[in-house]
Short mmCIF file of C-alpha atoms in Angstrom, two decimals:
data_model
loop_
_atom_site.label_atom_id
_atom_site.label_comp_id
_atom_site.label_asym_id
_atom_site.label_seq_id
_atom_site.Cartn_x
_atom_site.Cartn_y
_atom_site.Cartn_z
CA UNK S 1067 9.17 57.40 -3.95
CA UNK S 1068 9.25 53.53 -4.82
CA UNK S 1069 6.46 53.93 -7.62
CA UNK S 1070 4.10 50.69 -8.10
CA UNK S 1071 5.31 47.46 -5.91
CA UNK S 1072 4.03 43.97 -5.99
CA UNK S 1073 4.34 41.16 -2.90
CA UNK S 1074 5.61 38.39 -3.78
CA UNK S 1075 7.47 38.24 -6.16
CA UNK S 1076 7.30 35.04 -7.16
CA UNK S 1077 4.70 32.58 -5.37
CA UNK S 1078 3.91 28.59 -6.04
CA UNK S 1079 1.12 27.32 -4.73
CA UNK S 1080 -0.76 24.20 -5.05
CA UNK S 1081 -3.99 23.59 -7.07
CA UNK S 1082 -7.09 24.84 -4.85
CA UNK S 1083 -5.04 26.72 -2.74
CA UNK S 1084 -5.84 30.80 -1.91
CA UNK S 1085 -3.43 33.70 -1.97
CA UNK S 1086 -3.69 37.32 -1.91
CA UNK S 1087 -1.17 39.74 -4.36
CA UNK S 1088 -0.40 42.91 -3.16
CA UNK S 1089 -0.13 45.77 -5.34
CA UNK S 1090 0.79 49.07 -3.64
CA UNK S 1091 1.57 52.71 -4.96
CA UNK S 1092 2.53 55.72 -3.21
CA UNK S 1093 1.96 58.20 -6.54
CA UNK S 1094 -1.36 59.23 -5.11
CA UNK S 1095 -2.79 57.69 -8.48
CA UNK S 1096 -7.11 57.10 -8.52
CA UNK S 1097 -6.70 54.57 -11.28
CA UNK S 1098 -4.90 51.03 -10.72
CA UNK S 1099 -4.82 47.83 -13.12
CA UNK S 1100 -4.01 44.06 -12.72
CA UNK S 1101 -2.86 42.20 -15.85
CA UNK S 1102 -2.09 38.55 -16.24
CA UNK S 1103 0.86 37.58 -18.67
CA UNK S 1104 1.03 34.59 -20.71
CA UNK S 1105 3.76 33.69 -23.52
CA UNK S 1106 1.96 34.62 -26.93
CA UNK S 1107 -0.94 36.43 -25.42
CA UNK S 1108 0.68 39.59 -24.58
CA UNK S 1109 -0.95 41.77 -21.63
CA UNK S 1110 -4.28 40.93 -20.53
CA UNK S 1111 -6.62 43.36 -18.40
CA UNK S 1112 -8.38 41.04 -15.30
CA UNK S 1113 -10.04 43.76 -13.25
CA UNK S 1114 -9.07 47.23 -12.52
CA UNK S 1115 -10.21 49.82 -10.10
CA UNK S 1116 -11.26 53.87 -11.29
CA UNK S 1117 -10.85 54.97 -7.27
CA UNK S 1118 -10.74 53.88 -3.33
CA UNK S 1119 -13.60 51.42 -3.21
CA UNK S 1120 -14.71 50.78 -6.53
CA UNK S 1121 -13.59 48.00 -8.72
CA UNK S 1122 -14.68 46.43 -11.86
CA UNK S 1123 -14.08 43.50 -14.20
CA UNK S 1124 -11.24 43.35 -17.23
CA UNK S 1125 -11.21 41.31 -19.82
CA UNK S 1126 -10.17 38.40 -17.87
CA UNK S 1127 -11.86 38.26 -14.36
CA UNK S 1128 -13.02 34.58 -13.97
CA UNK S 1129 -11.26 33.06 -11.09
CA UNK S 1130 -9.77 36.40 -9.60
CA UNK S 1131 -11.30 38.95 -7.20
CA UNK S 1132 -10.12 42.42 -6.17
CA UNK S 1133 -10.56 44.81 -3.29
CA UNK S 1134 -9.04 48.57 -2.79
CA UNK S 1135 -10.11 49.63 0.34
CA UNK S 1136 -7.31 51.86 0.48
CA UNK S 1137 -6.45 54.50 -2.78
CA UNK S 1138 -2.99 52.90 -2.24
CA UNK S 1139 -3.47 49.26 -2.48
CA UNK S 1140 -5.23 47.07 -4.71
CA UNK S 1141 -5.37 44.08 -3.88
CA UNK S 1142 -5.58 40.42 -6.53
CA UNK S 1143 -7.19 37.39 -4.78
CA UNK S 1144 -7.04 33.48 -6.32
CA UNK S 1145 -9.67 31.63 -3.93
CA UNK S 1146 -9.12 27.93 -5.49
CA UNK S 1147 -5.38 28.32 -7.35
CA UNK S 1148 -5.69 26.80 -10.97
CA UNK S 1149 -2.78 25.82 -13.16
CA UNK S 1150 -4.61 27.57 -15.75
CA UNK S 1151 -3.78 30.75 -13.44
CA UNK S 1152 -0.14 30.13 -14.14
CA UNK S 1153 1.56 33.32 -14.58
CA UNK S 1154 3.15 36.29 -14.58
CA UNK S 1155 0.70 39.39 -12.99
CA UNK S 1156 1.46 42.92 -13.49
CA UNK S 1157 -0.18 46.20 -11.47
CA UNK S 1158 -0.33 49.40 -12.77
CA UNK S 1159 -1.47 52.99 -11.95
CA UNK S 1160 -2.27 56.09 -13.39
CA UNK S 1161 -3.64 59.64 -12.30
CA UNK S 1162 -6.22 60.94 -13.18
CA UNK S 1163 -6.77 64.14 -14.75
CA UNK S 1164 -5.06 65.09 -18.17
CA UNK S 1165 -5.75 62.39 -20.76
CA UNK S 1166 -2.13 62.10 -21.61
CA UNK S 1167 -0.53 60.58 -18.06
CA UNK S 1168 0.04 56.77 -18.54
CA UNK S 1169 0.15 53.94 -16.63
CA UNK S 1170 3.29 53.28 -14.23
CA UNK S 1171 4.00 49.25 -13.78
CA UNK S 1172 5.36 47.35 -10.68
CA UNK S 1173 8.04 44.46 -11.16
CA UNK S 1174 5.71 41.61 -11.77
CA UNK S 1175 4.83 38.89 -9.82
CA UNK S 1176 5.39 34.77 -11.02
CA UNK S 1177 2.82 32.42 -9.81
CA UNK S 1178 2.97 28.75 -10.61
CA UNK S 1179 0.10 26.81 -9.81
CA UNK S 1180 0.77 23.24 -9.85
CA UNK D 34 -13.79 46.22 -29.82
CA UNK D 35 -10.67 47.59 -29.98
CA UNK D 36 -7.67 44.92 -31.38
CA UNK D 37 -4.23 45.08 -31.35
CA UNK D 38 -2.04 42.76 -34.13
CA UNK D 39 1.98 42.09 -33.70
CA UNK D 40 2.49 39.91 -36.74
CA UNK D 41 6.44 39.14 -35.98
CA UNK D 42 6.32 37.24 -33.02
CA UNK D 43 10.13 37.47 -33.23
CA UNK D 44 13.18 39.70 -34.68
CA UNK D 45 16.24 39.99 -34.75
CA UNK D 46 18.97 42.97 -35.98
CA UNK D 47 23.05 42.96 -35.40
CA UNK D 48 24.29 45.87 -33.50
CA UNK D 49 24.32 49.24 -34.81
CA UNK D 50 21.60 48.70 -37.54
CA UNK D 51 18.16 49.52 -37.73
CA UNK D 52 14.86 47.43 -37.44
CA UNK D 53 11.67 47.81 -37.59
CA UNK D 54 8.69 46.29 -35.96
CA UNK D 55 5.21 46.39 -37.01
CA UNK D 56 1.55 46.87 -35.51
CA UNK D 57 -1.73 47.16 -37.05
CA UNK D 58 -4.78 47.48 -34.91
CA UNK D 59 -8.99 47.51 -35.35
CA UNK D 60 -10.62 50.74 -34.15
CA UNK D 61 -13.87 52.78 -34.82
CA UNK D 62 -12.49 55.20 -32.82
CA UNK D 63 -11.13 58.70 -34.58
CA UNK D 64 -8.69 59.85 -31.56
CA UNK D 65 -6.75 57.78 -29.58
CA UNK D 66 -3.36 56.67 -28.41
CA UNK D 67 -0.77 54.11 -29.49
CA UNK D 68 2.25 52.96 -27.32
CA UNK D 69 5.10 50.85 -27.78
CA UNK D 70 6.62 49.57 -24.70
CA UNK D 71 9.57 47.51 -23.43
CA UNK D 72 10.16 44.69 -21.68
CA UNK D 73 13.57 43.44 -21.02
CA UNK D 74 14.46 40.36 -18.85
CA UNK D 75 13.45 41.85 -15.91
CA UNK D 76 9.99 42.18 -16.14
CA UNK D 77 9.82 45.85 -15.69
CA UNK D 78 7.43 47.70 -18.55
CA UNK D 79 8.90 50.85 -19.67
CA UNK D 80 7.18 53.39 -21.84
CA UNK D 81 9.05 53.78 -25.00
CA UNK D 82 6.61 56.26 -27.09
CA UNK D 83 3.72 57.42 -27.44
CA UNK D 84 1.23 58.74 -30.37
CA UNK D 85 -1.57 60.89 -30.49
CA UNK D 86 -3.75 59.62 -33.53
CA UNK D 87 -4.92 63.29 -34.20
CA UNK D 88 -1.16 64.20 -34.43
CA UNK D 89 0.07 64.09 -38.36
CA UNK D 90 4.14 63.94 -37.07
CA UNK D 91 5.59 60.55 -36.13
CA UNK D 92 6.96 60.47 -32.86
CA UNK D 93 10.52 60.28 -32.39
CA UNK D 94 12.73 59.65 -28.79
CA UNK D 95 16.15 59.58 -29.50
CA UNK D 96 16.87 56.27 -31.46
CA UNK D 97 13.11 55.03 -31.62
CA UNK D 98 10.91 56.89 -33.91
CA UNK D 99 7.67 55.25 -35.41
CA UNK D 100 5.53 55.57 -38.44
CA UNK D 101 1.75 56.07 -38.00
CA UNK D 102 -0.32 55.65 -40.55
CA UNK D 103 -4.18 56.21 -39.77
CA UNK D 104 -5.70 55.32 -43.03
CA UNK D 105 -4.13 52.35 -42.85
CA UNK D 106 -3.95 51.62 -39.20
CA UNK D 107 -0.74 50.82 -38.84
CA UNK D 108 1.97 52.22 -36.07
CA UNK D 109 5.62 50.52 -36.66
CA UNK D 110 8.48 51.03 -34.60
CA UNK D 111 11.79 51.84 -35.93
CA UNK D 112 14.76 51.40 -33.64
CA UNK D 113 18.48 52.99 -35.28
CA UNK D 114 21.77 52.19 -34.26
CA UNK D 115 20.40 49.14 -32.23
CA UNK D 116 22.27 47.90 -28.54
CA UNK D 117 22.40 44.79 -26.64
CA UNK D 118 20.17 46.65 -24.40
CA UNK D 119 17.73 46.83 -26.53
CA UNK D 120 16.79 43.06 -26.57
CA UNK D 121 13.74 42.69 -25.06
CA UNK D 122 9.64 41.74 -25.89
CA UNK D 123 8.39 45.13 -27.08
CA UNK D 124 4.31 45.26 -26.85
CA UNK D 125 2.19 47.78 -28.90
CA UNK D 126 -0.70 49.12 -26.97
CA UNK D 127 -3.74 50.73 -27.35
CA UNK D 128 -5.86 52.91 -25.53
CA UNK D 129 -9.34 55.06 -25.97
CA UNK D 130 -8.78 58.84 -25.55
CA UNK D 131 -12.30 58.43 -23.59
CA UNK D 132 -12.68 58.81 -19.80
CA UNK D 133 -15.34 56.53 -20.30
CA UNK D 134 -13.21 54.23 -21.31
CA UNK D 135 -11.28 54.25 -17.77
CA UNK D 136 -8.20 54.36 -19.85
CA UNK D 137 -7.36 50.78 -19.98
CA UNK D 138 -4.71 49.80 -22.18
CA UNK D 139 -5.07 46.54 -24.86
CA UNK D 140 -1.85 45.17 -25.93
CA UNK D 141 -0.85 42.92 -28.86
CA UNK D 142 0.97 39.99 -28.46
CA UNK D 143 4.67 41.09 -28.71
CA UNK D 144 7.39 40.67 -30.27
CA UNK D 145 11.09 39.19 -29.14
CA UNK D 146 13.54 41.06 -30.18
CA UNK D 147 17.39 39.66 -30.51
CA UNK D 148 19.95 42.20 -30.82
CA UNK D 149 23.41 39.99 -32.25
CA UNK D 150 26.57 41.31 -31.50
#
């Protein structure tokens, strides 16, 4: 059972240049997150996904787009790389069911846009 | 909207005494959760504790215990007998007790903490 991974782990990638992150979780879990990281700003939601297929914005969507066509991957797309899109990305899931499970979170992933 | 304040944006404690660090956060809500969690170097997030707002008792895992106050909407985190392993960012977190609410999480800023030998 390895939980919530993330490919890469770190990435650079040059301004207007496209990448895919991979989050992937073998818990089974209908809820999954991506949050973006940035010194002094704490965790930030960008989009999220409530099941296989669905998806829907965070707090901090511009410039990102997400697909989960399978319950066990959700996937975090950068079209046209900004350096404003500097940093550190987290995944998470959670089941659903009992209001009290909470969200499991992979290793992170670094991406330097330059 | 729901807020989430971390007014220290760093601390620091020698070994083997206590700190504490603080949260306050904006909600209309009556129920809901608070978290604190961990980050050390690594990365890795780990789930230190948890409160219920409709519980009265402050929760309490082994060294960390934290003090909840509704009326004032405040949720502090009190770590005893500190270790070196417990230097890390620690993030207070929010979330809605709503399904509604897709349980999404808001988190304050952090706060560094330095343990000094």
């Amino acid at each position: 059972n390895a939980g919530v991974t993330q490919t890469p782990k770190f990435r650079v990638l040059k301004t207007g240049q496209s990448m895919t992150l991979l989050c992937a979780q073998d818990m089974n879990h209908e809820y999954m997150y991506w949050y973006r990281q940035d010194p002094g700003m704490g965790l930030r939601l960008i989009h999220y996904s409530v099941g296989e297929g669905t998806t829907a914005k965070g707090e901090v969507p511009d410039g990102y787009n997400v697909s989960r066509l399978k319950k066990q991957n959700f996937l975090l797309g950068l079209e046209s790389a900004a350096p404003s899109q500097t940093s550190v990305y987290f995944c998470a899931s959670r089941r659903d069911g009992r209001i009290t499970y909470e969200q499991y979170f992979g290793p992170g992933t670094r991406l330097t846009v330059t | 909207a729901q807020t989430v304040t971390q007014s220290q944006p760093e601390m620091s404690v020698q070994e083997a005494e206590t700190v504490t660090l603080s949260c306050t956060y904006d909600t209309s809500e009556s129920d809901y959760y608070l978290f604190w969690y961990k980050q050390p170097p690594s990365r890795q997030m780990i789930l230190v504790i948890r409160q219920e707002a409709y519980k009265q008792q402050n929760a309490t895992e082994n060294r960390f215990s934290v003090n909840f106050q509704k009326a004032a909407k405040s949720f502090s985190l009190k770590i005893s007998d500190s270790q070196l392993g417990d230097a890390a960012m620690y993030f207070c977190a929010y979330r809605s007790p709503e399904r509604g609410s897709n349980y999404k999480l808001t988190f304050g800023k952090g706060t560094l903490l330095t343990v000094n030998p």
